[in-house]
Short mmCIF file of C-alpha atoms in Angstrom, two decimals:
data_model
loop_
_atom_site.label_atom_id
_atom_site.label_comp_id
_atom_site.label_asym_id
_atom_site.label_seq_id
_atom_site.Cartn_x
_atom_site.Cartn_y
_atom_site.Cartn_z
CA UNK A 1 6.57 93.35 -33.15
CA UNK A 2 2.82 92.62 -32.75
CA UNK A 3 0.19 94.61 -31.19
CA UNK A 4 -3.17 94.46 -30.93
CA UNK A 5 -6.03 95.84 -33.51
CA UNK A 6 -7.55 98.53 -32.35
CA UNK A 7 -6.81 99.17 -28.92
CA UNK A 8 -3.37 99.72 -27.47
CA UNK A 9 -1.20 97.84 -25.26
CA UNK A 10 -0.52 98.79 -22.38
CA UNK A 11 3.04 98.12 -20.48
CA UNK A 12 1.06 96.67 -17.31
CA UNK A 13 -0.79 94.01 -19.69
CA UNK A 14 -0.92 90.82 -17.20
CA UNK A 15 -0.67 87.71 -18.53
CA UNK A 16 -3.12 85.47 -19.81
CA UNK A 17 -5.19 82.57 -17.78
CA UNK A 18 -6.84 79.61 -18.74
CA UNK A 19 -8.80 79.95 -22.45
CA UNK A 20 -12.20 80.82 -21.88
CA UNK A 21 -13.42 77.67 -24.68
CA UNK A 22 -12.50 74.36 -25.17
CA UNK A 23 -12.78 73.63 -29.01
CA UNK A 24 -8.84 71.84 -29.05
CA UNK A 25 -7.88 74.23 -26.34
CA UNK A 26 -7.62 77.54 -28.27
CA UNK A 27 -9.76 79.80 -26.37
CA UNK A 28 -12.33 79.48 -29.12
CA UNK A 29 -15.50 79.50 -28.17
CA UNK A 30 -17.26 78.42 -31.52
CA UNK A 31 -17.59 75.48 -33.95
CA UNK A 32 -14.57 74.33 -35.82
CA UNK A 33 -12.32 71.73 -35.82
CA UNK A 34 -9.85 69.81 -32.78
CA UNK A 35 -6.39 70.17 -33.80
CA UNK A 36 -5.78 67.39 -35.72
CA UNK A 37 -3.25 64.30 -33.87
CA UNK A 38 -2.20 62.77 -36.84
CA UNK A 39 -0.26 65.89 -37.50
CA UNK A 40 3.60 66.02 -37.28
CA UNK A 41 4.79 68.07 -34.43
CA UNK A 42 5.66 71.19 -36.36
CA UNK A 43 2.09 71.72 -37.45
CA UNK A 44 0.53 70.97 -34.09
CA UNK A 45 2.97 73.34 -32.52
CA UNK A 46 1.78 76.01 -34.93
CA UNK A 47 -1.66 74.86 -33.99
CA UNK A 48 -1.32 74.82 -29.90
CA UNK A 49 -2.62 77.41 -27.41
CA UNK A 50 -0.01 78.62 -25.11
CA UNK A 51 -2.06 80.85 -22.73
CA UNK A 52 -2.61 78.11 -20.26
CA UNK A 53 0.92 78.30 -19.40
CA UNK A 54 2.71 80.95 -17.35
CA UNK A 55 6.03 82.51 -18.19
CA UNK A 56 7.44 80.30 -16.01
CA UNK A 57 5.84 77.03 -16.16
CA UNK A 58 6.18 74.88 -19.66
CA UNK A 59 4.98 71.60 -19.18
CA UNK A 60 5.02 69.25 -22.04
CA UNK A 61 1.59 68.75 -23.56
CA UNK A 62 -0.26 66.66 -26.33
CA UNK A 63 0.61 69.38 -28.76
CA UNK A 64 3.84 69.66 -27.90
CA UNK A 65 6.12 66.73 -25.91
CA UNK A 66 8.98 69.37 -25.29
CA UNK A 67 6.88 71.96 -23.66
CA UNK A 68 5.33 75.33 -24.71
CA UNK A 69 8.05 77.61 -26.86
CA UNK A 70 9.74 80.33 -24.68
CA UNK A 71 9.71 83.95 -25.15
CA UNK A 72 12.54 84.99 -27.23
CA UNK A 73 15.77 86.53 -25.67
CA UNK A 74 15.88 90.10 -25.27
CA UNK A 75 19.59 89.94 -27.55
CA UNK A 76 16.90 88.28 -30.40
CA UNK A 77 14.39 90.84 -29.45
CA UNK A 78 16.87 93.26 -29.90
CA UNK A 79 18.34 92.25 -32.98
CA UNK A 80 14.79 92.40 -35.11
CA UNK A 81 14.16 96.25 -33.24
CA UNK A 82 12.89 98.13 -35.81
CA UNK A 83 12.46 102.28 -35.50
CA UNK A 84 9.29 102.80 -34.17
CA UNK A 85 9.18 100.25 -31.67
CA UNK A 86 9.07 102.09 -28.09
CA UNK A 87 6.92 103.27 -25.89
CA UNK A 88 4.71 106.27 -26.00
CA UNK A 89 4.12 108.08 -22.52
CA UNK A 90 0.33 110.06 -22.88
CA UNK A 91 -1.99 111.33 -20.80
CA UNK A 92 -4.22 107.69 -21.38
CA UNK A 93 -1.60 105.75 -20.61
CA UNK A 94 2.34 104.22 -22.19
CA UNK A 95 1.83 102.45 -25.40
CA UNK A 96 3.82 100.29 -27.84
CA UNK A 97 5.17 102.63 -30.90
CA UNK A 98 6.90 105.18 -30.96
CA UNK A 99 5.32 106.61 -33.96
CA UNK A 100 1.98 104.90 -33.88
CA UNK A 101 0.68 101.32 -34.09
CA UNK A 102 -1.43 99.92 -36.91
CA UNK A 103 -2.89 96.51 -38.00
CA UNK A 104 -4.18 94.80 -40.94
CA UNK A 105 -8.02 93.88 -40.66
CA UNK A 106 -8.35 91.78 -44.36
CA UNK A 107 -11.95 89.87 -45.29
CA UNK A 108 -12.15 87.49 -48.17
CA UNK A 109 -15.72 87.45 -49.11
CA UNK A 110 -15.63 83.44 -49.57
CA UNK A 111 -13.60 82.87 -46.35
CA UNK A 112 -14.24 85.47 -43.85
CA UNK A 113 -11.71 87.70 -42.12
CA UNK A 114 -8.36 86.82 -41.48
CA UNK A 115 -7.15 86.61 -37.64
CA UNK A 116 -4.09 85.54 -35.76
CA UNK A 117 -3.75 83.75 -32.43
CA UNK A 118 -1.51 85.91 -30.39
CA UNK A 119 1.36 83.86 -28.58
CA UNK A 120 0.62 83.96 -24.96
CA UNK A 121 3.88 86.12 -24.02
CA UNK A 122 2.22 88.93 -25.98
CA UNK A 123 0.54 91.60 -24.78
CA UNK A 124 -3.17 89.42 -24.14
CA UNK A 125 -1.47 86.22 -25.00
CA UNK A 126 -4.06 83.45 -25.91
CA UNK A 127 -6.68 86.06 -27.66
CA UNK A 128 -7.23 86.47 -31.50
CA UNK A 129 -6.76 89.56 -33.00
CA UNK A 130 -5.23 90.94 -36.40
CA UNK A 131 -1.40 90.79 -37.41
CA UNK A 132 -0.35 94.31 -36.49
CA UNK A 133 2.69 96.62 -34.71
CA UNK A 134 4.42 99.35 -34.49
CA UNK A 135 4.62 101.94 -37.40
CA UNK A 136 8.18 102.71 -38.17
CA UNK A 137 9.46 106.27 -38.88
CA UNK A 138 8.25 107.90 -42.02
CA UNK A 139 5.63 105.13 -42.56
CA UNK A 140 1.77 105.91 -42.88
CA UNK A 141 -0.66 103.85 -40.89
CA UNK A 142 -1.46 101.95 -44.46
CA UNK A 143 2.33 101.12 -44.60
CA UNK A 144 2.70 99.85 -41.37
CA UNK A 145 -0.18 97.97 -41.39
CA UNK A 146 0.61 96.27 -44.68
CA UNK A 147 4.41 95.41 -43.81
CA UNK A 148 3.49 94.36 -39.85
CA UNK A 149 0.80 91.84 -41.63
CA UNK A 150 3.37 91.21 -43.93
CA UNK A 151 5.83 90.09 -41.45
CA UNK A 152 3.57 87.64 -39.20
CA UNK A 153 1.46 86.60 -41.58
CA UNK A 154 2.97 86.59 -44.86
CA UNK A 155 0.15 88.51 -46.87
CA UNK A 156 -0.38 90.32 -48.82
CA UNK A 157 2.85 91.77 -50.65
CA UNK A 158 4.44 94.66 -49.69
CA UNK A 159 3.12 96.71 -52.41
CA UNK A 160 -0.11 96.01 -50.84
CA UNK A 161 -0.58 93.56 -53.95
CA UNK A 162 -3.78 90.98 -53.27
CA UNK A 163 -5.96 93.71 -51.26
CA UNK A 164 -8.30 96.73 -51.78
CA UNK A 165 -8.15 99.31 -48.89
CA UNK A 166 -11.63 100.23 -48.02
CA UNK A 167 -11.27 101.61 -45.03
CA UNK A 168 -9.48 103.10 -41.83
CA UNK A 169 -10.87 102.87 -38.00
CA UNK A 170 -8.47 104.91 -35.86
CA UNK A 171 -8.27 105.01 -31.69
CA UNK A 172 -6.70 108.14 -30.40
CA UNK A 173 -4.73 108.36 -27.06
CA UNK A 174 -4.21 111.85 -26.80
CA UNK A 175 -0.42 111.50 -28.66
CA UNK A 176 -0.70 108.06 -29.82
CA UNK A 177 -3.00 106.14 -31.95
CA UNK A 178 -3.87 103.04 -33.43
CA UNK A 179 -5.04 102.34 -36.75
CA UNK A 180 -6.66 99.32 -38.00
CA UNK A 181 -6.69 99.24 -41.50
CA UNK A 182 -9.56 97.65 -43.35
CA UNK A 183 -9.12 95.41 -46.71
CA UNK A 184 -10.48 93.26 -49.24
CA UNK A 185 -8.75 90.46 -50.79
CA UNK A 186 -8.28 91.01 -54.39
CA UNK A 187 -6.77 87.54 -55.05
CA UNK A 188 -6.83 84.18 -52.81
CA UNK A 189 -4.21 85.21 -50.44
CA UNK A 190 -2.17 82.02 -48.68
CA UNK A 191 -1.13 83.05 -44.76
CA UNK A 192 1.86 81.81 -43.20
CA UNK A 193 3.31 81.77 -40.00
CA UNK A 194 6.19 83.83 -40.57
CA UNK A 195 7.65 85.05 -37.10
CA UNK A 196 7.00 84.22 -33.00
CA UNK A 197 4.00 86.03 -32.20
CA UNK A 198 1.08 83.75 -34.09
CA UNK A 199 0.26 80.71 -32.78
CA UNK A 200 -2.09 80.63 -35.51
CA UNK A 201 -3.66 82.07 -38.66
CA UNK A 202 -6.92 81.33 -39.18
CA UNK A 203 -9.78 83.01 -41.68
CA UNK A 204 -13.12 83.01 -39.32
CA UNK A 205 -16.38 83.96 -40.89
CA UNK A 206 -17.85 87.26 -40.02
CA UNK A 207 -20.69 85.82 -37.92
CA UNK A 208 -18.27 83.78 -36.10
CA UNK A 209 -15.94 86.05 -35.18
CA UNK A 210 -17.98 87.42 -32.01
CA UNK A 211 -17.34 83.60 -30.87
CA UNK A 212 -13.58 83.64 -30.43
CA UNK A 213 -11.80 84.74 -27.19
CA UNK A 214 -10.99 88.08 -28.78
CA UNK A 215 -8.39 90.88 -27.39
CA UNK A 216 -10.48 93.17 -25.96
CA UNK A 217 -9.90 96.25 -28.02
CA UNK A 218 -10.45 93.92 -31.14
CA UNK A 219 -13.60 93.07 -29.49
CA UNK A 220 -14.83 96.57 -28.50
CA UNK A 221 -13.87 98.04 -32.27
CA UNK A 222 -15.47 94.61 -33.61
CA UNK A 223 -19.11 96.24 -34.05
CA UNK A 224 -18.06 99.38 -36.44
CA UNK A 225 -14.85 97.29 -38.43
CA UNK A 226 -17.85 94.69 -38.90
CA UNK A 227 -19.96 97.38 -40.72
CA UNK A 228 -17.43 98.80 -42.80
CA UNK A 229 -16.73 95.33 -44.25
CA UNK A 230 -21.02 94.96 -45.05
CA UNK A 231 -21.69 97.87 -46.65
#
């Protein structure tokens, strides 16, 4: 399951409200392109922002003539539970993973970084962030991160094939942490939606990355992960 780069999440996370931009409605607040109407449904569904909606209002929309997608069951949630998610009681605060959370923080020099629009029943639905989650038992922070980007993003291989690790920024909550785990590409890696929580994937350039409605831990540890990508 996702979580957020960088900073926790917390069990009390409220849900999102209207985007802060308007670029096509994603809650980007920089140049780029309007989803594109000429699309079938399927891609403009991977393309729409959900965080205008609340959990229990899905109207239909442009994007999507059915409505926004629901949350999945808790039986589906259930059935994908993998052994570190859980929550971590601490003296900050209850966070997801039992064993840790980490995510994937990967810059192609010719493309930029590569970031994922969190579906707005996440934990700060709406906001863009890295693919990331729980680290399951026995896993190292490297692990997790590679196999939670993996899973919701489809890159880069499991055997971490496609990047160079250059670096780890970790946030400690006094008997949980989170570690985002900074890459290179190797190779011209091809993203894919591969499970609920994206809305999008989308590689932003570094000095256009301040512009999107980031999660707010992404955005705090934004400044340092920048650095360690321009030295």
């Amino acid at each position: 399951m996702s979580d957020s780069p960088a900073e926790p999440t917390r069990s009390d996370s409220s849900r999102p409200t209207s985007p802060a931009g308007a670029s096509g409605g994603r809650g980007y607040r920089g140049a780029g392109p309007a989803p594109d109407r000429s699309q079938g449904i399927e891609e403009r569904f991977a393309q729409a922002d959900w965080s205008r909606f609340s959990a229990d209002n899905h109207p239909p929309t442009a994007d999507f003539p059915l409505g926004n997608p629901p949350r999945p069951s808790h039986a589906g949630l259930r059935a994908r539970r993998r052994s570190g998610d859980g929550w971590t009681e601490t003296p900050d605060g209850r966070f997801w993973g039992l064993y840790g959370a980490a995510g994937l923080l990967i810059h192609d020099p010719a493309r930029g970084v590569l970031l994922q629009h969190r579906i707005w029943w996440s934990a700060n639905g709406g906001t863009w962030g890295v693919p990331g989650g729980a680290i399951d038992q026995g896993e190292t922070p490297v692990q997790g991160a590679i196999r939670e980007s993996n899973e919701e993003a489809g890159v880069p291989d499991l055997d971490g094939t496609g990047i160079e690790i250059i670096d780890t920024h970790v946030v400690d909550k006094h008997g949980w942490s989170y570690t985002t785990v900074v890459a290179r590409a190797t190779a011209r890696l091809q993203e894919t939606i591969t499970d609920a929580e994206s809305v999008e994937l989308r590689w932003v350039p570094l000095n256009e990355v301040a512009d999107y409605d980031l999660h707010p831990g992404f955005a705090a540890a934004w400044p340092e992960l920048r650095r360690s990508l321009t030295v």
